[in-house]
PDB file of C-alpha atoms in Angstrom:
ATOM      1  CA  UNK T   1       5.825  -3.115  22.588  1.00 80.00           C
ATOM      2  CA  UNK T   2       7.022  -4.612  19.631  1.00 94.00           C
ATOM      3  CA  UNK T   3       6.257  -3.031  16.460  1.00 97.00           C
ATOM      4  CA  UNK T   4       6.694  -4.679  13.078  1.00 97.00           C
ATOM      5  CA  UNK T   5       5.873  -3.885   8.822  1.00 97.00           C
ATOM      6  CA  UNK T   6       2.476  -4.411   8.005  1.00 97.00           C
ATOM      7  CA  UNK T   7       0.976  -7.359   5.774  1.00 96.00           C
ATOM      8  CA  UNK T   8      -0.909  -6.729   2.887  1.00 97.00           C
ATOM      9  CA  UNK T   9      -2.941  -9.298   4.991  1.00 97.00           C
ATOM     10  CA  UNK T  10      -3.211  -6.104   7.560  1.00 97.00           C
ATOM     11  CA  UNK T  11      -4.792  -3.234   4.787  1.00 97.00           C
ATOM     12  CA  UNK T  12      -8.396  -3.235   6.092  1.00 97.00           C
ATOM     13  CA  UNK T  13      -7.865  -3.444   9.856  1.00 97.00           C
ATOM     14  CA  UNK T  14      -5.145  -0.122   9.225  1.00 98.00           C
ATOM     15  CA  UNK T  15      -7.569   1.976   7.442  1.00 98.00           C
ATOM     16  CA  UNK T  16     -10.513   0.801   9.890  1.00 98.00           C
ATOM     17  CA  UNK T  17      -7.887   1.792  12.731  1.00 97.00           C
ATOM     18  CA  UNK T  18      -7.533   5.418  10.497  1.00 97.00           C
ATOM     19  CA  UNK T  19     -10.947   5.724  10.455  1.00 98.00           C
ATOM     20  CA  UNK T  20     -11.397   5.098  13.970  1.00 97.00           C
ATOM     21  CA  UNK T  21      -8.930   7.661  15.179  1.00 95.00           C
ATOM     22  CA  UNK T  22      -9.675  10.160  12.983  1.00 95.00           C
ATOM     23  CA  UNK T  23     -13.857   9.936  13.665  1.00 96.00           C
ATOM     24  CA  UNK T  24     -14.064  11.884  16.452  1.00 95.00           C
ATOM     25  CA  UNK T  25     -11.818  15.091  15.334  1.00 94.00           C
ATOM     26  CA  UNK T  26     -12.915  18.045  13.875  1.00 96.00           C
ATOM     27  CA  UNK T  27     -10.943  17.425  10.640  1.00 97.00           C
ATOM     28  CA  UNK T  28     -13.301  14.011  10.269  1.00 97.00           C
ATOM     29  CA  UNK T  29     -16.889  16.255  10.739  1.00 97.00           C
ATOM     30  CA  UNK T  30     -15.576  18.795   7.981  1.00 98.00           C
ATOM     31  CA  UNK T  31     -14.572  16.189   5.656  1.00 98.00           C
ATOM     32  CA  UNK T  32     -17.779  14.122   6.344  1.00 98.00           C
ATOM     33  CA  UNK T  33     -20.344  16.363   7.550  1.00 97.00           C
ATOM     34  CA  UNK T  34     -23.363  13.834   7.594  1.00 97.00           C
ATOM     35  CA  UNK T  35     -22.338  11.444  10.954  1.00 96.00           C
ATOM     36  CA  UNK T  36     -24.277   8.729   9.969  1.00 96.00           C
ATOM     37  CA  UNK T  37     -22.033   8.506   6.897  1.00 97.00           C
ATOM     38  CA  UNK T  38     -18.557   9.692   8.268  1.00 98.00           C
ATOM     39  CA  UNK T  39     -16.727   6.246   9.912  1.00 98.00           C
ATOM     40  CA  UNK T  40     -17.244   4.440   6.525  1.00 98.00           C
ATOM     41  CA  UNK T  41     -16.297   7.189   3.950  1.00 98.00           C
ATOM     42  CA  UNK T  42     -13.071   7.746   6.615  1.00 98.00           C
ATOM     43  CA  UNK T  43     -12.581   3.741   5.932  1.00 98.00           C
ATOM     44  CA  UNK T  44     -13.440   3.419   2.521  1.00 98.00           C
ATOM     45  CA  UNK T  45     -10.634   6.844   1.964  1.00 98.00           C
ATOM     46  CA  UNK T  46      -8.138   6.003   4.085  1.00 98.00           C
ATOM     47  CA  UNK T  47      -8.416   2.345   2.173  1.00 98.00           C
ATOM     48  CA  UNK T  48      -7.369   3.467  -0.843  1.00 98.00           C
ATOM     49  CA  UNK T  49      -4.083   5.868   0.836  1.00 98.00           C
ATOM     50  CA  UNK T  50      -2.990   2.512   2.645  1.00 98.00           C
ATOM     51  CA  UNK T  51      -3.491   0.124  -0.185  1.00 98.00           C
ATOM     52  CA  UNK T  52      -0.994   2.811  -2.008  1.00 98.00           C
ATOM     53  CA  UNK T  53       1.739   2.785   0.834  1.00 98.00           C
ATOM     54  CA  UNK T  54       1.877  -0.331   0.141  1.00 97.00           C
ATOM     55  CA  UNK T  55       3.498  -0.545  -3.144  1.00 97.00           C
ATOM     56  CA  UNK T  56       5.150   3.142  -2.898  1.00 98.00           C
ATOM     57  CA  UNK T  57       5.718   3.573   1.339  1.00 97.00           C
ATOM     58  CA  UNK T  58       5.898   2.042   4.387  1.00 97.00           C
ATOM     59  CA  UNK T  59       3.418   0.744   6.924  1.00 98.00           C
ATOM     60  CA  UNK T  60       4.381  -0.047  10.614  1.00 98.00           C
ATOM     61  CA  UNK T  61       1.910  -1.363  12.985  1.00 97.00           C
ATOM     62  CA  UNK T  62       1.644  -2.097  17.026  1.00 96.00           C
ATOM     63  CA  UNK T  63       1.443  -5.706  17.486  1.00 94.00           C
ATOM     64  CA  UNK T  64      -1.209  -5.567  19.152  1.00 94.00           C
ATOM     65  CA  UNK T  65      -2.659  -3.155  16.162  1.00 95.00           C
ATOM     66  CA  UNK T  66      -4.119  -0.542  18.156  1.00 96.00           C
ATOM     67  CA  UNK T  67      -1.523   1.823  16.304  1.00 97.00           C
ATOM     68  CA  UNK T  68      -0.216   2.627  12.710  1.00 98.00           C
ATOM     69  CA  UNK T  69       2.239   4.462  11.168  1.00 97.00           C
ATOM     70  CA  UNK T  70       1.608   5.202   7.148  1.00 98.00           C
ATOM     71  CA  UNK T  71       4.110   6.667   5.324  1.00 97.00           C
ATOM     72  CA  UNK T  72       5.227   7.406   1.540  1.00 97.00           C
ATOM     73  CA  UNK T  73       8.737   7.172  -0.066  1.00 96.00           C
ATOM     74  CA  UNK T  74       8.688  10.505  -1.769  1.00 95.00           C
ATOM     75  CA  UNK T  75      12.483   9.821  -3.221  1.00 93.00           C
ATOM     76  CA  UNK T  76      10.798  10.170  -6.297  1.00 92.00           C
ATOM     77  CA  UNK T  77       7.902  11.401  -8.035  1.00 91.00           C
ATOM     78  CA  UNK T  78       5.451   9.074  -7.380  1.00 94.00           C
ATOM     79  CA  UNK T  79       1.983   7.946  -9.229  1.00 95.00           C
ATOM     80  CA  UNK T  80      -1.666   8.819  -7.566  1.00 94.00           C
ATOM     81  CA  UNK T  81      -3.403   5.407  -7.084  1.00 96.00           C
ATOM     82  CA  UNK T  82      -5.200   3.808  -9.670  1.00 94.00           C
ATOM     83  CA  UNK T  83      -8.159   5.343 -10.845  1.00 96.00           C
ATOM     84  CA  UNK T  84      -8.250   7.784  -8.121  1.00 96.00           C
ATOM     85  CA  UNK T  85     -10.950  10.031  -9.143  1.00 95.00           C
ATOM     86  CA  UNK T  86     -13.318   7.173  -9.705  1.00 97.00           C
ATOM     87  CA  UNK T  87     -12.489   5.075  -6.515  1.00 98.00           C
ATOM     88  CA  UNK T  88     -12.332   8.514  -4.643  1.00 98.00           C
ATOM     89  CA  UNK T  89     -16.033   9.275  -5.777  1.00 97.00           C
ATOM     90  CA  UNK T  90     -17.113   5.689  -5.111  1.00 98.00           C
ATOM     91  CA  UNK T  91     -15.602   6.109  -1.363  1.00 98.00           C
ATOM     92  CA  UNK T  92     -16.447   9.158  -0.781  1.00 98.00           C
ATOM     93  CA  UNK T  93     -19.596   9.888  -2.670  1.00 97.00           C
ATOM     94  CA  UNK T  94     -21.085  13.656  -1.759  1.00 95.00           C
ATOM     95  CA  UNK T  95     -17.635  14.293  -0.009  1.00 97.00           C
ATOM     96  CA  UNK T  96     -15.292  14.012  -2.841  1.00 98.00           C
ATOM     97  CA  UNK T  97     -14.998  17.327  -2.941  1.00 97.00           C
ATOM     98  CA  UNK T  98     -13.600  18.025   0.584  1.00 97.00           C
ATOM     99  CA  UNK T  99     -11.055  15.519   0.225  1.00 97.00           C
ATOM    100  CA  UNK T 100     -10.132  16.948  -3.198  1.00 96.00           C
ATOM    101  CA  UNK T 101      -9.985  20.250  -1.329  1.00 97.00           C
ATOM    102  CA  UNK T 102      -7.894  18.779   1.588  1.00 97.00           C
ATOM    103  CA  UNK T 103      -5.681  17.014  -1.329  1.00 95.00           C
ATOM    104  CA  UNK T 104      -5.085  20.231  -3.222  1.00 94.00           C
ATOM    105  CA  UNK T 105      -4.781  22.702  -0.327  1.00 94.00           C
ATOM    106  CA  UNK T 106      -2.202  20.242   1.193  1.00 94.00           C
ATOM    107  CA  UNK T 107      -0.467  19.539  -2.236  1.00 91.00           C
ATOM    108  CA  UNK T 108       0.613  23.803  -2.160  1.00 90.00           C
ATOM    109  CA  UNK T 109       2.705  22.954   0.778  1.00 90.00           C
ATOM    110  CA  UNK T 110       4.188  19.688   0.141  1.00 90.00           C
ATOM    111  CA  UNK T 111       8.198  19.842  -0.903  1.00 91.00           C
ATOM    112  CA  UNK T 112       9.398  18.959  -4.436  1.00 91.00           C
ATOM    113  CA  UNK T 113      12.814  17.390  -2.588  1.00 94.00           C
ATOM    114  CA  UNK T 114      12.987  13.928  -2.054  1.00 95.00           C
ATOM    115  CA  UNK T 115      11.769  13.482   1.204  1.00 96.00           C
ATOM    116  CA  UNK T 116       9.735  11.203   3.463  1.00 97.00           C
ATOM    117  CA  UNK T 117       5.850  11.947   3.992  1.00 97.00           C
ATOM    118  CA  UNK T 118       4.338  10.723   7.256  1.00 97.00           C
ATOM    119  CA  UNK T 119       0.908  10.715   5.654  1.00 97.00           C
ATOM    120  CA  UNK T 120      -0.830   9.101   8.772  1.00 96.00           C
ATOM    121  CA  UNK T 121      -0.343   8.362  12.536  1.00 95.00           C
ATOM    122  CA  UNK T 122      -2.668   7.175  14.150  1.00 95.00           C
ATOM    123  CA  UNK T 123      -3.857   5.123  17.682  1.00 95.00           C
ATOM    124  CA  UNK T 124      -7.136   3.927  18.254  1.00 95.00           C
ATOM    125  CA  UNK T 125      -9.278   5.877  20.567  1.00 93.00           C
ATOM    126  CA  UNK T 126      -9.505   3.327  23.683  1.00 93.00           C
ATOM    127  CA  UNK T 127      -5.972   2.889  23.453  1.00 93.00           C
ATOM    128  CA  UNK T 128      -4.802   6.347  23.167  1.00 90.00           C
ATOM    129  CA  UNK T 129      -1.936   7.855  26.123  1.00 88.00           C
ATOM    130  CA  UNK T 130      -0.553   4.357  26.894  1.00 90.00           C
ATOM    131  CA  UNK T 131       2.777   4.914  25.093  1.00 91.00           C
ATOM    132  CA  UNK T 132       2.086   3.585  21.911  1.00 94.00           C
ATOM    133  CA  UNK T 133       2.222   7.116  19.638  1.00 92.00           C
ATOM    134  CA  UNK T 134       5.747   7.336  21.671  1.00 92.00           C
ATOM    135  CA  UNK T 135       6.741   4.074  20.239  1.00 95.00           C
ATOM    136  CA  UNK T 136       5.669   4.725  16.813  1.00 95.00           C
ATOM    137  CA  UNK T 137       7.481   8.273  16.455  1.00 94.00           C
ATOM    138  CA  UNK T 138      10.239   6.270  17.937  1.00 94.00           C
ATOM    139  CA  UNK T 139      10.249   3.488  15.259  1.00 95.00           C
ATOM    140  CA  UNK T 140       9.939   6.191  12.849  1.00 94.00           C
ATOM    141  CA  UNK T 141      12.512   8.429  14.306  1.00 93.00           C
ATOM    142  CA  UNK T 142      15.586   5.819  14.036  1.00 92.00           C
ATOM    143  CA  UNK T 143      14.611   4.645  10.277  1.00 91.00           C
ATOM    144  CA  UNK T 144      14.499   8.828   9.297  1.00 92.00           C
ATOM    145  CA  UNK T 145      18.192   8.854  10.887  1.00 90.00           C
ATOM    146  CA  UNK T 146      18.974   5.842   8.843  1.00 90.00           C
ATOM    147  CA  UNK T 147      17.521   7.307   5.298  1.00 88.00           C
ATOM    148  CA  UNK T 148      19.158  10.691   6.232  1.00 85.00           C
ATOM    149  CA  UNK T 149      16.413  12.362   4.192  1.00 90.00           C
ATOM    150  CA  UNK T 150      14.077  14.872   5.615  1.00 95.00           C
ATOM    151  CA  UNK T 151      10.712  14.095   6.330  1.00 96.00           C
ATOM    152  CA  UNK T 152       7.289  16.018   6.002  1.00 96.00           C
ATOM    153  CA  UNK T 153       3.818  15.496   7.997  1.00 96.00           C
ATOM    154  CA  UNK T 154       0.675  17.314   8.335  1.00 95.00           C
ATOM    155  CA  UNK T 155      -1.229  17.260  11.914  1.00 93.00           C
ATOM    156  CA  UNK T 156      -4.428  18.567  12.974  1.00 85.00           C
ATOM    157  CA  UNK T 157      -3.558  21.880  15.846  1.00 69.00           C
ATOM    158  CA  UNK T 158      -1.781  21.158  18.660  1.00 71.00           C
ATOM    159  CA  UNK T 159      -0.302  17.970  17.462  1.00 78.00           C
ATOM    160  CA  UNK T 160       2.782  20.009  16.291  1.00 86.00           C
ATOM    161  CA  UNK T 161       3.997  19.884  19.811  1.00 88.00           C
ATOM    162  CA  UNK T 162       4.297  16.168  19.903  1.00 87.00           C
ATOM    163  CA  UNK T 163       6.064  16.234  16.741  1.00 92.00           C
ATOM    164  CA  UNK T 164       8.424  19.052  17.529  1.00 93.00           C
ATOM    165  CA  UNK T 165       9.852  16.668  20.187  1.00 92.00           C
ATOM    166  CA  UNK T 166      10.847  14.273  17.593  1.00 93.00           C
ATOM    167  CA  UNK T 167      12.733  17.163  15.391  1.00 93.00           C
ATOM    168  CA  UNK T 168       9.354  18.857  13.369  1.00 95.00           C
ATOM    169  CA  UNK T 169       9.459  22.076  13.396  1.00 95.00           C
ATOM    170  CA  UNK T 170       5.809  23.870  11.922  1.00 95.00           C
ATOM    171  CA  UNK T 171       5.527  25.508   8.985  1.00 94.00           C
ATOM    172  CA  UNK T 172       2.936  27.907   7.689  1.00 93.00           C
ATOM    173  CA  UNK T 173      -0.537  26.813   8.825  1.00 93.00           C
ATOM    174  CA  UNK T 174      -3.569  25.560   6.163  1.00 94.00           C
ATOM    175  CA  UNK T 175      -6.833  26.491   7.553  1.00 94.00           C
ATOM    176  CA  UNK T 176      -9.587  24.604   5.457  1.00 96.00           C
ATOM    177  CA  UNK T 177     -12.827  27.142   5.060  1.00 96.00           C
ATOM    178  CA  UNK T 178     -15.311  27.241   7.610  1.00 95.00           C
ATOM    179  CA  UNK T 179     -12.984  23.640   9.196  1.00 95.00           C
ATOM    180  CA  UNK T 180     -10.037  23.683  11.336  1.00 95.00           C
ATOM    181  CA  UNK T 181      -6.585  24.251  10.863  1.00 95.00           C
ATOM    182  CA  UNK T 182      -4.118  22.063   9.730  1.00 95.00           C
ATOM    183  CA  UNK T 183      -0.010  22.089  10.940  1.00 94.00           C
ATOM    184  CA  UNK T 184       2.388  21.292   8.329  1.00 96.00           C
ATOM    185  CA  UNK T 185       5.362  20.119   9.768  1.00 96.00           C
ATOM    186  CA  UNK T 186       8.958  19.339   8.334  1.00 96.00           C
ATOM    187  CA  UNK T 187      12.277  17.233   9.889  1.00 95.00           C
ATOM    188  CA  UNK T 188      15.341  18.323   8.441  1.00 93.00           C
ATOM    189  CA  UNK T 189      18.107  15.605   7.445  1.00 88.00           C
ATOM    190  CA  UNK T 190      20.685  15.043  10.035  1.00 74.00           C
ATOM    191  CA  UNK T 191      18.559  15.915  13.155  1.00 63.00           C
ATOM    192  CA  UNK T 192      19.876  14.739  15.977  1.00 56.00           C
ATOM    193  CA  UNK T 193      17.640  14.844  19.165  1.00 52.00           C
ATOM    194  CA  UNK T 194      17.203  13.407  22.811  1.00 47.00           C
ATOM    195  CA  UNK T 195      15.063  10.407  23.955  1.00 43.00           C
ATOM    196  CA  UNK T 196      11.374  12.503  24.342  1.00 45.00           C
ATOM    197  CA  UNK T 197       9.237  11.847  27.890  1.00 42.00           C
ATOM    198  CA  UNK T 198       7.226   8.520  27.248  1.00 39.00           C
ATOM    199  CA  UNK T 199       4.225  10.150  28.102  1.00 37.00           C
ATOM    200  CA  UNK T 200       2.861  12.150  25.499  1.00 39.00           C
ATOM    201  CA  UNK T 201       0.290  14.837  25.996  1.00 34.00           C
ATOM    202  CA  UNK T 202      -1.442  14.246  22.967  1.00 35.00           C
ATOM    203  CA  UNK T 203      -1.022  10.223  21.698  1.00 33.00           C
ATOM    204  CA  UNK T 204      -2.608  10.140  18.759  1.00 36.00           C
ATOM    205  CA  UNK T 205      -3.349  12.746  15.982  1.00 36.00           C
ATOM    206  CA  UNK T 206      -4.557  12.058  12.722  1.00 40.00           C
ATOM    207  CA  UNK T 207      -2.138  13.032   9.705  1.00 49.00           C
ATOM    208  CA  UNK T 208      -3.361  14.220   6.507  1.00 46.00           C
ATOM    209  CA  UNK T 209      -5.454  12.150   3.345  1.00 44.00           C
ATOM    210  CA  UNK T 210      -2.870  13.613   1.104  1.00 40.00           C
ATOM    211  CA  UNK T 211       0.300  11.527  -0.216  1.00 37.00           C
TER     212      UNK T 211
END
């Protein structure tokens, strides 16, 4: 499948695919407790994150957009988005405090190198083990390889062993209170691996909020 950078034409339907993804995990209920509440507070968040990769990251999209890859160009220091706390609080309303907690909890483990952050991978739910993760951490893989940098990622339990086949290796866990636990994950520079199986147990999981 052909995968290709995404417009600034393609924002909203990314952070509606985000949202989608991530609805149904446990990560999604302890960030957004109330259900009736949770798939547009997940939008309105991961809205702002994508809008941001934009000017300081990377976005790479299925062209059929039933998958997304959101990352950050952490070469650098880089800014938070514009007005973050208020557009946070608008998004988010009663919830800005888990994300704050999810961004702060997360920020403890992020590296101060210059590195690549794979802030979000994610395959919407009807179209999850067809391939398409595969062809993402693929995509992603080759451009890593190119950049020689290493790279850093966060993934909800389990998804570590998808990620270890592409050269993660897990680093000490996060678990949020009373919520799940989270699976940092880093790629050192100059990995070298093999092709991985096409078929992935797990085809989607849902990075972190953090960048």
């Amino acid at each position: 499948m052909r995968i290709r950078a995404a417009r600034w034409a393609d924002k909203d339907l990314v952070a509606a695919l985000i949202a989608d993804a991530l609805h149904p995990t446990p990560l999604a209920a302890w960030l957004v407790p109330d259900p009736q509440q949770r798939r547009q507070v997940l939008t309105d968040v991961a809205a702002i994150w994508v809008e941001h990769a934009m000017f300081f990251g990377d976005i790479h999209l299925t062209d059929d957009h039933t998958a997304a890859a959101v990352g950050f160009h952490r070469y650098r220091p880089i800014p938070p988005p514009g007005h973050y706390r208020i557009r946070l609080t608008d998004a988010a309303g009663d919830h800005a405090d888990r994300f704050d907690l999810l961004d702060s909890l997360l920020s403890t483990k992020q590296p101060t190198e210059p590195h690549y952050h794979l802030a979000f991978l994610a395959v919407r739910p009807d179209a999850q083990k067809t391939g398409r993760g595969t062809a993402l951490l693929t995509h992603h893989r080759s451009r890593l390889d190119r950049i020689d940098l290493p790279a850093w990622t966060t993934v909800s339990s389990g998804g570590e062993h998808l990620l270890a086949r592409y050269g993660y290796t897990p680093r000490p866990a996060i678990t949020l209170p009373d919520g799940p636990t989270l699976q940092p994950m880093r790629r050192n520079a100059h990995y070298s691996s093999t092709t991985p199986n096409t078929t992935d147990p797990v085809d989607n999981r849902w990075q972190d909020l953090h960048a």
